[in-house]
Amino acid sequence: MEEQNVPKEVKDHYEKAQIAVDRKNYTYAIELLTHAINIKPDFARARQLLRMAEVKLLEKHPPGFLKRIINFVYSCFHTFIAMFNETKGNYHDAIAIYEDILRNDPKNGLVLLKLGILLKLEGMEESAMVTLESAVEQAKNSAAGYGLLGELHSNLGNYERARQCFKKVLQIKPTDHAAERGLKNLDALTTIDKSFDKTKQNLNIREITE
């Protein structure tokens, strides 16, 4: 499981960030949560709260026209740099760049998608999942985002949410064979789980009656 052995320092930062968010002190919360995931990159709850705090700060202090233009140019330029790092296999650096972009552009669906993909490649499935949930919230017609989410939820045993994601992919892209396979695999997994539960129940009954 991710998030095991979370250092006390990281837990303290997270708890203080929760209080800061409740008090609408989003800047301080972002500072705390950024420090937390720098120490513990697979702390999914911290990353999830960070994404929320960034959006809340943006909504509390929406940028003017000129600032939006600057943020757009900054995002495009640094996305290119991050993608270059990806091609070189420098995933750690690319993740850091995407996180930096999201500070000022937290609703950037493309950056959220690419960050989620890298987190998945780095083996941080829960962190990837919460990031991709943010991605599809911003890019509601992203078949790629929903497809990856379906895979992650399926891997983590969240079969109902996985099914919703694969069905959403097929709404956007009806000929997506990967989503079709995902739904078939879910049917098989659900059948296996039901059989296992039934067998376990029968064994428990037998133990009680003996």
mmCIF file with all atom_site columns, C-alpha atoms in Angstrom:
data_model
loop_
_atom_site.group_PDB
_atom_site.id
_atom_site.type_symbol
_atom_site.label_atom_id
_atom_site.label_alt_id
_atom_site.label_comp_id
_atom_site.label_asym_id
_atom_site.label_entity_id
_atom_site.label_seq_id
_atom_site.pdbx_PDB_ins_code
_atom_site.Cartn_x
_atom_site.Cartn_y
_atom_site.Cartn_z
_atom_site.occupancy
_atom_site.B_iso_or_equiv
_atom_site.pdbx_formal_charge
_atom_site.auth_seq_id
_atom_site.auth_comp_id
_atom_site.auth_asym_id
_atom_site.auth_atom_id
_atom_site.pdbx_PDB_model_num
ATOM 1   C CA . MET A 1 1   ? 0.000   0.000   0.000   1.00 0.00 ? 1   MET A CA 1
ATOM 2   C CA . GLU A 1 2   ? 1.099   3.516   -0.747  1.00 0.00 ? 2   GLU A CA 1
ATOM 3   C CA . GLU A 1 3   ? 1.185   5.942   2.180   1.00 0.00 ? 3   GLU A CA 1
ATOM 4   C CA . GLN A 1 4   ? 2.580   3.341   4.561   1.00 0.00 ? 4   GLN A CA 1
ATOM 5   C CA . ASN A 1 5   ? 5.326   4.548   6.864   1.00 0.00 ? 5   ASN A CA 1
ATOM 6   C CA . VAL A 1 6   ? 4.470   8.218   6.367   1.00 0.00 ? 6   VAL A CA 1
ATOM 7   C CA . PRO A 1 7   ? 7.068   10.219  8.349   1.00 0.00 ? 7   PRO A CA 1
ATOM 8   C CA . LYS A 1 8   ? 5.786   12.223  11.308  1.00 0.00 ? 8   LYS A CA 1
ATOM 9   C CA . GLU A 1 9   ? 6.971   15.456  9.701   1.00 0.00 ? 9   GLU A CA 1
ATOM 10  C CA . VAL A 1 10  ? 4.857   14.723  6.636   1.00 0.00 ? 10  VAL A CA 1
ATOM 11  C CA . LYS A 1 11  ? 1.795   13.839  8.727   1.00 0.00 ? 11  LYS A CA 1
ATOM 12  C CA . ASP A 1 12  ? 2.201   17.092  10.639  1.00 0.00 ? 12  ASP A CA 1
ATOM 13  C CA . HIS A 1 13  ? 2.389   19.079  7.407   1.00 0.00 ? 13  HIS A CA 1
ATOM 14  C CA . TYR A 1 14  ? -0.716  17.344  6.092   1.00 0.00 ? 14  TYR A CA 1
ATOM 15  C CA . GLU A 1 15  ? -2.733  17.943  9.252   1.00 0.00 ? 15  GLU A CA 1
ATOM 16  C CA . LYS A 1 16  ? -1.709  21.617  9.363   1.00 0.00 ? 16  LYS A CA 1
ATOM 17  C CA . ALA A 1 17  ? -2.626  21.922  5.675   1.00 0.00 ? 17  ALA A CA 1
ATOM 18  C CA . GLN A 1 18  ? -6.103  20.539  6.386   1.00 0.00 ? 18  GLN A CA 1
ATOM 19  C CA . ILE A 1 19  ? -6.602  23.233  9.016   1.00 0.00 ? 19  ILE A CA 1
ATOM 20  C CA . ALA A 1 20  ? -5.249  25.894  6.636   1.00 0.00 ? 20  ALA A CA 1
ATOM 21  C CA . VAL A 1 21  ? -7.698  24.794  3.906   1.00 0.00 ? 21  VAL A CA 1
ATOM 22  C CA . ASP A 1 22  ? -10.602 24.926  6.370   1.00 0.00 ? 22  ASP A CA 1
ATOM 23  C CA . ARG A 1 23  ? -9.530  28.483  7.203   1.00 0.00 ? 23  ARG A CA 1
ATOM 24  C CA . LYS A 1 24  ? -9.218  29.324  3.500   1.00 0.00 ? 24  LYS A CA 1
ATOM 25  C CA . ASN A 1 25  ? -5.493  29.964  3.909   1.00 0.00 ? 25  ASN A CA 1
ATOM 26  C CA . TYR A 1 26  ? -4.743  28.194  0.644   1.00 0.00 ? 26  TYR A CA 1
ATOM 27  C CA . THR A 1 27  ? -1.283  29.670  0.058   1.00 0.00 ? 27  THR A CA 1
ATOM 28  C CA . TYR A 1 28  ? -0.007  28.270  3.345   1.00 0.00 ? 28  TYR A CA 1
ATOM 29  C CA . ALA A 1 29  ? -1.714  24.929  2.680   1.00 0.00 ? 29  ALA A CA 1
ATOM 30  C CA . ILE A 1 30  ? -0.030  24.680  -0.730  1.00 0.00 ? 30  ILE A CA 1
ATOM 31  C CA . GLU A 1 31  ? 3.357   25.414  0.843   1.00 0.00 ? 31  GLU A CA 1
ATOM 32  C CA . LEU A 1 32  ? 2.867   22.679  3.458   1.00 0.00 ? 32  LEU A CA 1
ATOM 33  C CA . LEU A 1 33  ? 1.554   20.097  0.997   1.00 0.00 ? 33  LEU A CA 1
ATOM 34  C CA . THR A 1 34  ? 4.292   20.772  -1.524  1.00 0.00 ? 34  THR A CA 1
ATOM 35  C CA . HIS A 1 35  ? 6.857   20.105  1.181   1.00 0.00 ? 35  HIS A CA 1
ATOM 36  C CA . ALA A 1 36  ? 4.964   16.940  2.188   1.00 0.00 ? 36  ALA A CA 1
ATOM 37  C CA . ILE A 1 37  ? 4.990   15.375  -1.285  1.00 0.00 ? 37  ILE A CA 1
ATOM 38  C CA . ASN A 1 38  ? 8.608   16.378  -1.833  1.00 0.00 ? 38  ASN A CA 1
ATOM 39  C CA . ILE A 1 39  ? 9.457   14.196  1.167   1.00 0.00 ? 39  ILE A CA 1
ATOM 40  C CA . LYS A 1 40  ? 6.844   11.491  0.492   1.00 0.00 ? 40  LYS A CA 1
ATOM 41  C CA . PRO A 1 41  ? 5.916   11.573  -3.242  1.00 0.00 ? 41  PRO A CA 1
ATOM 42  C CA . ASP A 1 42  ? 3.471   8.655   -2.963  1.00 0.00 ? 42  ASP A CA 1
ATOM 43  C CA . PHE A 1 43  ? 1.369   10.318  -0.243  1.00 0.00 ? 43  PHE A CA 1
ATOM 44  C CA . ALA A 1 44  ? -1.789  10.381  -2.350  1.00 0.00 ? 44  ALA A CA 1
ATOM 45  C CA . ARG A 1 45  ? -4.031  12.188  0.139   1.00 0.00 ? 45  ARG A CA 1
ATOM 46  C CA . ALA A 1 46  ? -1.548  15.065  0.355   1.00 0.00 ? 46  ALA A CA 1
ATOM 47  C CA . ARG A 1 47  ? -1.392  15.318  -3.430  1.00 0.00 ? 47  ARG A CA 1
ATOM 48  C CA . GLN A 1 48  ? -5.185  15.250  -3.636  1.00 0.00 ? 48  GLN A CA 1
ATOM 49  C CA . LEU A 1 49  ? -5.526  18.032  -1.063  1.00 0.00 ? 49  LEU A CA 1
ATOM 50  C CA . LEU A 1 50  ? -2.813  20.011  -2.870  1.00 0.00 ? 50  LEU A CA 1
ATOM 51  C CA . ARG A 1 51  ? -4.775  19.887  -6.128  1.00 0.00 ? 51  ARG A CA 1
ATOM 52  C CA . MET A 1 52  ? -7.901  21.093  -4.329  1.00 0.00 ? 52  MET A CA 1
ATOM 53  C CA . ALA A 1 53  ? -6.060  23.928  -2.546  1.00 0.00 ? 53  ALA A CA 1
ATOM 54  C CA . GLU A 1 54  ? -4.535  25.130  -5.825  1.00 0.00 ? 54  GLU A CA 1
ATOM 55  C CA . VAL A 1 55  ? -7.956  25.289  -7.491  1.00 0.00 ? 55  VAL A CA 1
ATOM 56  C CA . LYS A 1 56  ? -9.498  27.029  -4.474  1.00 0.00 ? 56  LYS A CA 1
ATOM 57  C CA . LEU A 1 57  ? -6.721  29.643  -4.484  1.00 0.00 ? 57  LEU A CA 1
ATOM 58  C CA . LEU A 1 58  ? -7.250  30.272  -8.197  1.00 0.00 ? 58  LEU A CA 1
ATOM 59  C CA . GLU A 1 59  ? -10.985 30.700  -7.670  1.00 0.00 ? 59  GLU A CA 1
ATOM 60  C CA . LYS A 1 60  ? -10.422 32.979  -4.676  1.00 0.00 ? 60  LYS A CA 1
ATOM 61  C CA . HIS A 1 61  ? -7.978  35.184  -6.592  1.00 0.00 ? 61  HIS A CA 1
ATOM 62  C CA . PRO A 1 62  ? -8.742  34.771  -10.308 1.00 0.00 ? 62  PRO A CA 1
ATOM 63  C CA . PRO A 1 63  ? -5.948  36.170  -12.507 1.00 0.00 ? 63  PRO A CA 1
ATOM 64  C CA . GLY A 1 64  ? -6.531  39.118  -14.795 1.00 0.00 ? 64  GLY A CA 1
ATOM 65  C CA . PHE A 1 65  ? -6.261  38.948  -18.572 1.00 0.00 ? 65  PHE A CA 1
ATOM 66  C CA . LEU A 1 66  ? -2.533  39.713  -18.733 1.00 0.00 ? 66  LEU A CA 1
ATOM 67  C CA . LYS A 1 67  ? -1.746  37.212  -15.976 1.00 0.00 ? 67  LYS A CA 1
ATOM 68  C CA . ARG A 1 68  ? -3.730  34.523  -17.810 1.00 0.00 ? 68  ARG A CA 1
ATOM 69  C CA . ILE A 1 69  ? -1.688  35.154  -20.956 1.00 0.00 ? 69  ILE A CA 1
ATOM 70  C CA . ILE A 1 70  ? 1.567   34.936  -19.003 1.00 0.00 ? 70  ILE A CA 1
ATOM 71  C CA . ASN A 1 71  ? 0.424   31.716  -17.291 1.00 0.00 ? 71  ASN A CA 1
ATOM 72  C CA . PHE A 1 72  ? -0.545  30.226  -20.657 1.00 0.00 ? 72  PHE A CA 1
ATOM 73  C CA . VAL A 1 73  ? 2.839   30.981  -22.214 1.00 0.00 ? 73  VAL A CA 1
ATOM 74  C CA . TYR A 1 74  ? 4.634   29.715  -19.102 1.00 0.00 ? 74  TYR A CA 1
ATOM 75  C CA . SER A 1 75  ? 2.596   26.504  -19.110 1.00 0.00 ? 75  SER A CA 1
ATOM 76  C CA . CYS A 1 76  ? 3.217   25.813  -22.800 1.00 0.00 ? 76  CYS A CA 1
ATOM 77  C CA . PHE A 1 77  ? 6.959   26.450  -22.587 1.00 0.00 ? 77  PHE A CA 1
ATOM 78  C CA . HIS A 1 78  ? 7.489   24.376  -19.458 1.00 0.00 ? 78  HIS A CA 1
ATOM 79  C CA . THR A 1 79  ? 5.228   21.570  -20.716 1.00 0.00 ? 79  THR A CA 1
ATOM 80  C CA . PHE A 1 80  ? 7.581   21.298  -23.686 1.00 0.00 ? 80  PHE A CA 1
ATOM 81  C CA . ILE A 1 81  ? 10.572  21.109  -21.313 1.00 0.00 ? 81  ILE A CA 1
ATOM 82  C CA . ALA A 1 82  ? 8.811   18.441  -19.217 1.00 0.00 ? 82  ALA A CA 1
ATOM 83  C CA . MET A 1 83  ? 8.014   16.384  -22.323 1.00 0.00 ? 83  MET A CA 1
ATOM 84  C CA . PHE A 1 84  ? 11.651  16.618  -23.386 1.00 0.00 ? 84  PHE A CA 1
ATOM 85  C CA . ASN A 1 85  ? 12.648  15.254  -19.979 1.00 0.00 ? 85  ASN A CA 1
ATOM 86  C CA . GLU A 1 86  ? 10.153  12.418  -20.450 1.00 0.00 ? 86  GLU A CA 1
ATOM 87  C CA . THR A 1 87  ? 11.792  11.394  -23.726 1.00 0.00 ? 87  THR A CA 1
ATOM 88  C CA . LYS A 1 88  ? 15.116  11.222  -21.883 1.00 0.00 ? 88  LYS A CA 1
ATOM 89  C CA . GLY A 1 89  ? 13.590  9.086   -19.136 1.00 0.00 ? 89  GLY A CA 1
ATOM 90  C CA . ASN A 1 90  ? 14.000  11.859  -16.563 1.00 0.00 ? 90  ASN A CA 1
ATOM 91  C CA . TYR A 1 91  ? 10.564  11.244  -15.030 1.00 0.00 ? 91  TYR A CA 1
ATOM 92  C CA . HIS A 1 92  ? 11.459  12.755  -11.666 1.00 0.00 ? 92  HIS A CA 1
ATOM 93  C CA . ASP A 1 93  ? 12.404  16.085  -13.268 1.00 0.00 ? 93  ASP A CA 1
ATOM 94  C CA . ALA A 1 94  ? 9.343   16.016  -15.525 1.00 0.00 ? 94  ALA A CA 1
ATOM 95  C CA . ILE A 1 95  ? 7.054   15.436  -12.520 1.00 0.00 ? 95  ILE A CA 1
ATOM 96  C CA . ALA A 1 96  ? 8.639   18.395  -10.712 1.00 0.00 ? 96  ALA A CA 1
ATOM 97  C CA . ILE A 1 97  ? 8.050   20.632  -13.745 1.00 0.00 ? 97  ILE A CA 1
ATOM 98  C CA . TYR A 1 98  ? 4.408   19.574  -14.085 1.00 0.00 ? 98  TYR A CA 1
ATOM 99  C CA . GLU A 1 99  ? 3.860   20.237  -10.383 1.00 0.00 ? 99  GLU A CA 1
ATOM 100 C CA . ASP A 1 100 ? 5.386   23.694  -10.836 1.00 0.00 ? 100 ASP A CA 1
ATOM 101 C CA . ILE A 1 101 ? 3.065   24.444  -13.762 1.00 0.00 ? 101 ILE A CA 1
ATOM 102 C CA . LEU A 1 102 ? 0.022   23.465  -11.704 1.00 0.00 ? 102 LEU A CA 1
ATOM 103 C CA . ARG A 1 103 ? 0.861   26.072  -9.051  1.00 0.00 ? 103 ARG A CA 1
ATOM 104 C CA . ASN A 1 104 ? -0.366  28.795  -11.417 1.00 0.00 ? 104 ASN A CA 1
ATOM 105 C CA . ASP A 1 105 ? -2.449  26.715  -13.815 1.00 0.00 ? 105 ASP A CA 1
ATOM 106 C CA . PRO A 1 106 ? -4.204  24.082  -11.640 1.00 0.00 ? 106 PRO A CA 1
ATOM 107 C CA . LYS A 1 107 ? -7.032  23.503  -14.126 1.00 0.00 ? 107 LYS A CA 1
ATOM 108 C CA . ASN A 1 108 ? -4.697  22.487  -16.946 1.00 0.00 ? 108 ASN A CA 1
ATOM 109 C CA . GLY A 1 109 ? -6.194  19.152  -17.972 1.00 0.00 ? 109 GLY A CA 1
ATOM 110 C CA . LEU A 1 110 ? -3.293  18.192  -20.246 1.00 0.00 ? 110 LEU A CA 1
ATOM 111 C CA . VAL A 1 111 ? -0.680  18.754  -17.528 1.00 0.00 ? 111 VAL A CA 1
ATOM 112 C CA . LEU A 1 112 ? -2.771  16.843  -14.985 1.00 0.00 ? 112 LEU A CA 1
ATOM 113 C CA . LEU A 1 113 ? -3.080  13.961  -17.466 1.00 0.00 ? 113 LEU A CA 1
ATOM 114 C CA . LYS A 1 114 ? 0.639   13.857  -18.181 1.00 0.00 ? 114 LYS A CA 1
ATOM 115 C CA . LEU A 1 115 ? 1.471   14.080  -14.471 1.00 0.00 ? 115 LEU A CA 1
ATOM 116 C CA . GLY A 1 116 ? -0.914  11.211  -13.746 1.00 0.00 ? 116 GLY A CA 1
ATOM 117 C CA . ILE A 1 117 ? 0.705   9.070   -16.439 1.00 0.00 ? 117 ILE A CA 1
ATOM 118 C CA . LEU A 1 118 ? 4.185   9.669   -15.019 1.00 0.00 ? 118 LEU A CA 1
ATOM 119 C CA . LEU A 1 119 ? 3.073   8.900   -11.474 1.00 0.00 ? 119 LEU A CA 1
ATOM 120 C CA . LYS A 1 120 ? 1.610   5.632   -12.771 1.00 0.00 ? 120 LYS A CA 1
ATOM 121 C CA . LEU A 1 121 ? 4.869   4.800   -14.551 1.00 0.00 ? 121 LEU A CA 1
ATOM 122 C CA . GLU A 1 122 ? 6.742   5.504   -11.316 1.00 0.00 ? 122 GLU A CA 1
ATOM 123 C CA . GLY A 1 123 ? 4.551   2.964   -9.505  1.00 0.00 ? 123 GLY A CA 1
ATOM 124 C CA . MET A 1 124 ? 2.558   5.505   -7.478  1.00 0.00 ? 124 MET A CA 1
ATOM 125 C CA . GLU A 1 125 ? -0.873  4.212   -8.478  1.00 0.00 ? 125 GLU A CA 1
ATOM 126 C CA . GLU A 1 126 ? -2.943  5.938   -5.795  1.00 0.00 ? 126 GLU A CA 1
ATOM 127 C CA . SER A 1 127 ? -1.258  9.278   -6.495  1.00 0.00 ? 127 SER A CA 1
ATOM 128 C CA . ALA A 1 128 ? -1.793  8.728   -10.210 1.00 0.00 ? 128 ALA A CA 1
ATOM 129 C CA . MET A 1 129 ? -5.447  7.932   -9.566  1.00 0.00 ? 129 MET A CA 1
ATOM 130 C CA . VAL A 1 130 ? -6.216  11.130  -7.619  1.00 0.00 ? 130 VAL A CA 1
ATOM 131 C CA . THR A 1 131 ? -4.306  13.173  -10.215 1.00 0.00 ? 131 THR A CA 1
ATOM 132 C CA . LEU A 1 132 ? -6.209  11.636  -13.116 1.00 0.00 ? 132 LEU A CA 1
ATOM 133 C CA . GLU A 1 133 ? -9.509  12.231  -11.300 1.00 0.00 ? 133 GLU A CA 1
ATOM 134 C CA . SER A 1 134 ? -8.535  15.917  -11.302 1.00 0.00 ? 134 SER A CA 1
ATOM 135 C CA . ALA A 1 135 ? -7.579  15.643  -14.970 1.00 0.00 ? 135 ALA A CA 1
ATOM 136 C CA . VAL A 1 136 ? -10.949 14.297  -16.132 1.00 0.00 ? 136 VAL A CA 1
ATOM 137 C CA . GLU A 1 137 ? -12.722 16.872  -13.976 1.00 0.00 ? 137 GLU A CA 1
ATOM 138 C CA . GLN A 1 138 ? -11.042 19.554  -16.096 1.00 0.00 ? 138 GLN A CA 1
ATOM 139 C CA . ALA A 1 139 ? -10.983 17.645  -19.411 1.00 0.00 ? 139 ALA A CA 1
ATOM 140 C CA . LYS A 1 140 ? -14.330 15.877  -19.331 1.00 0.00 ? 140 LYS A CA 1
ATOM 141 C CA . ASN A 1 141 ? -13.965 14.390  -22.831 1.00 0.00 ? 141 ASN A CA 1
ATOM 142 C CA . SER A 1 142 ? -10.543 12.862  -22.308 1.00 0.00 ? 142 SER A CA 1
ATOM 143 C CA . ALA A 1 143 ? -10.870 9.235   -23.390 1.00 0.00 ? 143 ALA A CA 1
ATOM 144 C CA . ALA A 1 144 ? -7.216  8.682   -22.468 1.00 0.00 ? 144 ALA A CA 1
ATOM 145 C CA . GLY A 1 145 ? -7.769  10.049  -18.967 1.00 0.00 ? 145 GLY A CA 1
ATOM 146 C CA . TYR A 1 146 ? -10.831 7.902   -18.312 1.00 0.00 ? 146 TYR A CA 1
ATOM 147 C CA . GLY A 1 147 ? -9.110  4.853   -19.798 1.00 0.00 ? 147 GLY A CA 1
ATOM 148 C CA . LEU A 1 148 ? -6.133  5.188   -17.472 1.00 0.00 ? 148 LEU A CA 1
ATOM 149 C CA . LEU A 1 149 ? -8.453  5.825   -14.532 1.00 0.00 ? 149 LEU A CA 1
ATOM 150 C CA . GLY A 1 150 ? -10.363 2.668   -15.374 1.00 0.00 ? 150 GLY A CA 1
ATOM 151 C CA . GLU A 1 151 ? -7.138  0.654   -15.322 1.00 0.00 ? 151 GLU A CA 1
ATOM 152 C CA . LEU A 1 152 ? -6.020  2.144   -12.016 1.00 0.00 ? 152 LEU A CA 1
ATOM 153 C CA . HIS A 1 153 ? -9.358  1.692   -10.268 1.00 0.00 ? 153 HIS A CA 1
ATOM 154 C CA . SER A 1 154 ? -9.509  -1.877  -11.543 1.00 0.00 ? 154 SER A CA 1
ATOM 155 C CA . ASN A 1 155 ? -5.984  -2.582  -10.237 1.00 0.00 ? 155 ASN A CA 1
ATOM 156 C CA . LEU A 1 156 ? -6.906  -1.102  -6.856  1.00 0.00 ? 156 LEU A CA 1
ATOM 157 C CA . GLY A 1 157 ? -10.124 -3.116  -6.593  1.00 0.00 ? 157 GLY A CA 1
ATOM 158 C CA . ASN A 1 158 ? -12.480 -0.161  -7.156  1.00 0.00 ? 158 ASN A CA 1
ATOM 159 C CA . TYR A 1 159 ? -14.525 -2.082  -9.710  1.00 0.00 ? 159 TYR A CA 1
ATOM 160 C CA . GLU A 1 160 ? -17.611 0.130   -9.774  1.00 0.00 ? 160 GLU A CA 1
ATOM 161 C CA . ARG A 1 161 ? -15.620 3.306   -10.475 1.00 0.00 ? 161 ARG A CA 1
ATOM 162 C CA . ALA A 1 162 ? -13.515 1.405   -13.027 1.00 0.00 ? 162 ALA A CA 1
ATOM 163 C CA . ARG A 1 163 ? -16.695 0.341   -14.830 1.00 0.00 ? 163 ARG A CA 1
ATOM 164 C CA . GLN A 1 164 ? -17.934 3.948   -14.884 1.00 0.00 ? 164 GLN A CA 1
ATOM 165 C CA . CYS A 1 165 ? -14.630 5.080   -16.400 1.00 0.00 ? 165 CYS A CA 1
ATOM 166 C CA . PHE A 1 166 ? -14.569 2.444   -19.146 1.00 0.00 ? 166 PHE A CA 1
ATOM 167 C CA . LYS A 1 167 ? -18.192 3.206   -20.030 1.00 0.00 ? 167 LYS A CA 1
ATOM 168 C CA . LYS A 1 168 ? -17.313 6.901   -20.239 1.00 0.00 ? 168 LYS A CA 1
ATOM 169 C CA . VAL A 1 169 ? -14.469 6.057   -22.642 1.00 0.00 ? 169 VAL A CA 1
ATOM 170 C CA . LEU A 1 170 ? -16.944 4.229   -24.900 1.00 0.00 ? 170 LEU A CA 1
ATOM 171 C CA . GLN A 1 171 ? -19.307 7.211   -24.816 1.00 0.00 ? 171 GLN A CA 1
ATOM 172 C CA . ILE A 1 172 ? -16.475 9.430   -26.038 1.00 0.00 ? 172 ILE A CA 1
ATOM 173 C CA . LYS A 1 173 ? -14.868 6.856   -28.329 1.00 0.00 ? 173 LYS A CA 1
ATOM 174 C CA . PRO A 1 174 ? -17.276 3.989   -29.131 1.00 0.00 ? 174 PRO A CA 1
ATOM 175 C CA . THR A 1 175 ? -14.622 1.916   -30.957 1.00 0.00 ? 175 THR A CA 1
ATOM 176 C CA . ASP A 1 176 ? -12.111 1.871   -28.083 1.00 0.00 ? 176 ASP A CA 1
ATOM 177 C CA . HIS A 1 177 ? -11.166 -1.818  -27.818 1.00 0.00 ? 177 HIS A CA 1
ATOM 178 C CA . ALA A 1 178 ? -9.106  -1.328  -24.644 1.00 0.00 ? 178 ALA A CA 1
ATOM 179 C CA . ALA A 1 179 ? -12.194 -0.030  -22.804 1.00 0.00 ? 179 ALA A CA 1
ATOM 180 C CA . GLU A 1 180 ? -14.253 -2.953  -24.124 1.00 0.00 ? 180 GLU A CA 1
ATOM 181 C CA . ARG A 1 181 ? -11.609 -5.379  -22.839 1.00 0.00 ? 181 ARG A CA 1
ATOM 182 C CA . GLY A 1 182 ? -11.543 -3.507  -19.535 1.00 0.00 ? 182 GLY A CA 1
ATOM 183 C CA . LEU A 1 183 ? -15.278 -4.042  -19.058 1.00 0.00 ? 183 LEU A CA 1
ATOM 184 C CA . LYS A 1 184 ? -14.987 -7.742  -19.927 1.00 0.00 ? 184 LYS A CA 1
ATOM 185 C CA . ASN A 1 185 ? -12.132 -8.142  -17.456 1.00 0.00 ? 185 ASN A CA 1
ATOM 186 C CA . LEU A 1 186 ? -14.214 -6.428  -14.785 1.00 0.00 ? 186 LEU A CA 1
ATOM 187 C CA . ASP A 1 187 ? -17.084 -8.857  -15.413 1.00 0.00 ? 187 ASP A CA 1
ATOM 188 C CA . ALA A 1 188 ? -14.658 -11.754 -14.970 1.00 0.00 ? 188 ALA A CA 1
ATOM 189 C CA . LEU A 1 189 ? -13.137 -10.256 -11.806 1.00 0.00 ? 189 LEU A CA 1
ATOM 190 C CA . THR A 1 190 ? -16.576 -9.586  -10.327 1.00 0.00 ? 190 THR A CA 1
ATOM 191 C CA . THR A 1 191 ? -17.607 -13.196 -11.000 1.00 0.00 ? 191 THR A CA 1
ATOM 192 C CA . ILE A 1 192 ? -14.434 -14.502 -9.350  1.00 0.00 ? 192 ILE A CA 1
ATOM 193 C CA . ASP A 1 193 ? -14.950 -12.265 -6.307  1.00 0.00 ? 193 ASP A CA 1
ATOM 194 C CA . LYS A 1 194 ? -18.558 -13.417 -5.934  1.00 0.00 ? 194 LYS A CA 1
ATOM 195 C CA . SER A 1 195 ? -17.494 -17.072 -6.167  1.00 0.00 ? 195 SER A CA 1
ATOM 196 C CA . PHE A 1 196 ? -14.781 -16.485 -3.582  1.00 0.00 ? 196 PHE A CA 1
ATOM 197 C CA . ASP A 1 197 ? -17.204 -14.754 -1.217  1.00 0.00 ? 197 ASP A CA 1
ATOM 198 C CA . LYS A 1 198 ? -19.725 -17.579 -1.612  1.00 0.00 ? 198 LYS A CA 1
ATOM 199 C CA . THR A 1 199 ? -17.063 -20.221 -0.936  1.00 0.00 ? 199 THR A CA 1
ATOM 200 C CA . LYS A 1 200 ? -15.862 -18.302 2.114   1.00 0.00 ? 200 LYS A CA 1
ATOM 201 C CA . GLN A 1 201 ? -19.426 -17.981 3.389   1.00 0.00 ? 201 GLN A CA 1
ATOM 202 C CA . ASN A 1 202 ? -20.042 -21.723 2.969   1.00 0.00 ? 202 ASN A CA 1
ATOM 203 C CA . LEU A 1 203 ? -16.832 -22.509 4.857   1.00 0.00 ? 203 LEU A CA 1
ATOM 204 C CA . ASN A 1 204 ? -17.862 -20.221 7.706   1.00 0.00 ? 204 ASN A CA 1
ATOM 205 C CA . ILE A 1 205 ? -21.283 -21.887 7.908   1.00 0.00 ? 205 ILE A CA 1
ATOM 206 C CA . ARG A 1 206 ? -19.655 -25.328 7.947   1.00 0.00 ? 206 ARG A CA 1
ATOM 207 C CA . GLU A 1 207 ? -17.312 -24.266 10.774  1.00 0.00 ? 207 GLU A CA 1
ATOM 208 C CA . ILE A 1 208 ? -20.234 -22.966 12.827  1.00 0.00 ? 208 ILE A CA 1
ATOM 209 C CA . THR A 1 209 ? -22.327 -26.136 12.368  1.00 0.00 ? 209 THR A CA 1
ATOM 210 C CA . GLU A 1 210 ? -19.486 -28.558 13.123  1.00 0.00 ? 210 GLU A CA 1
#
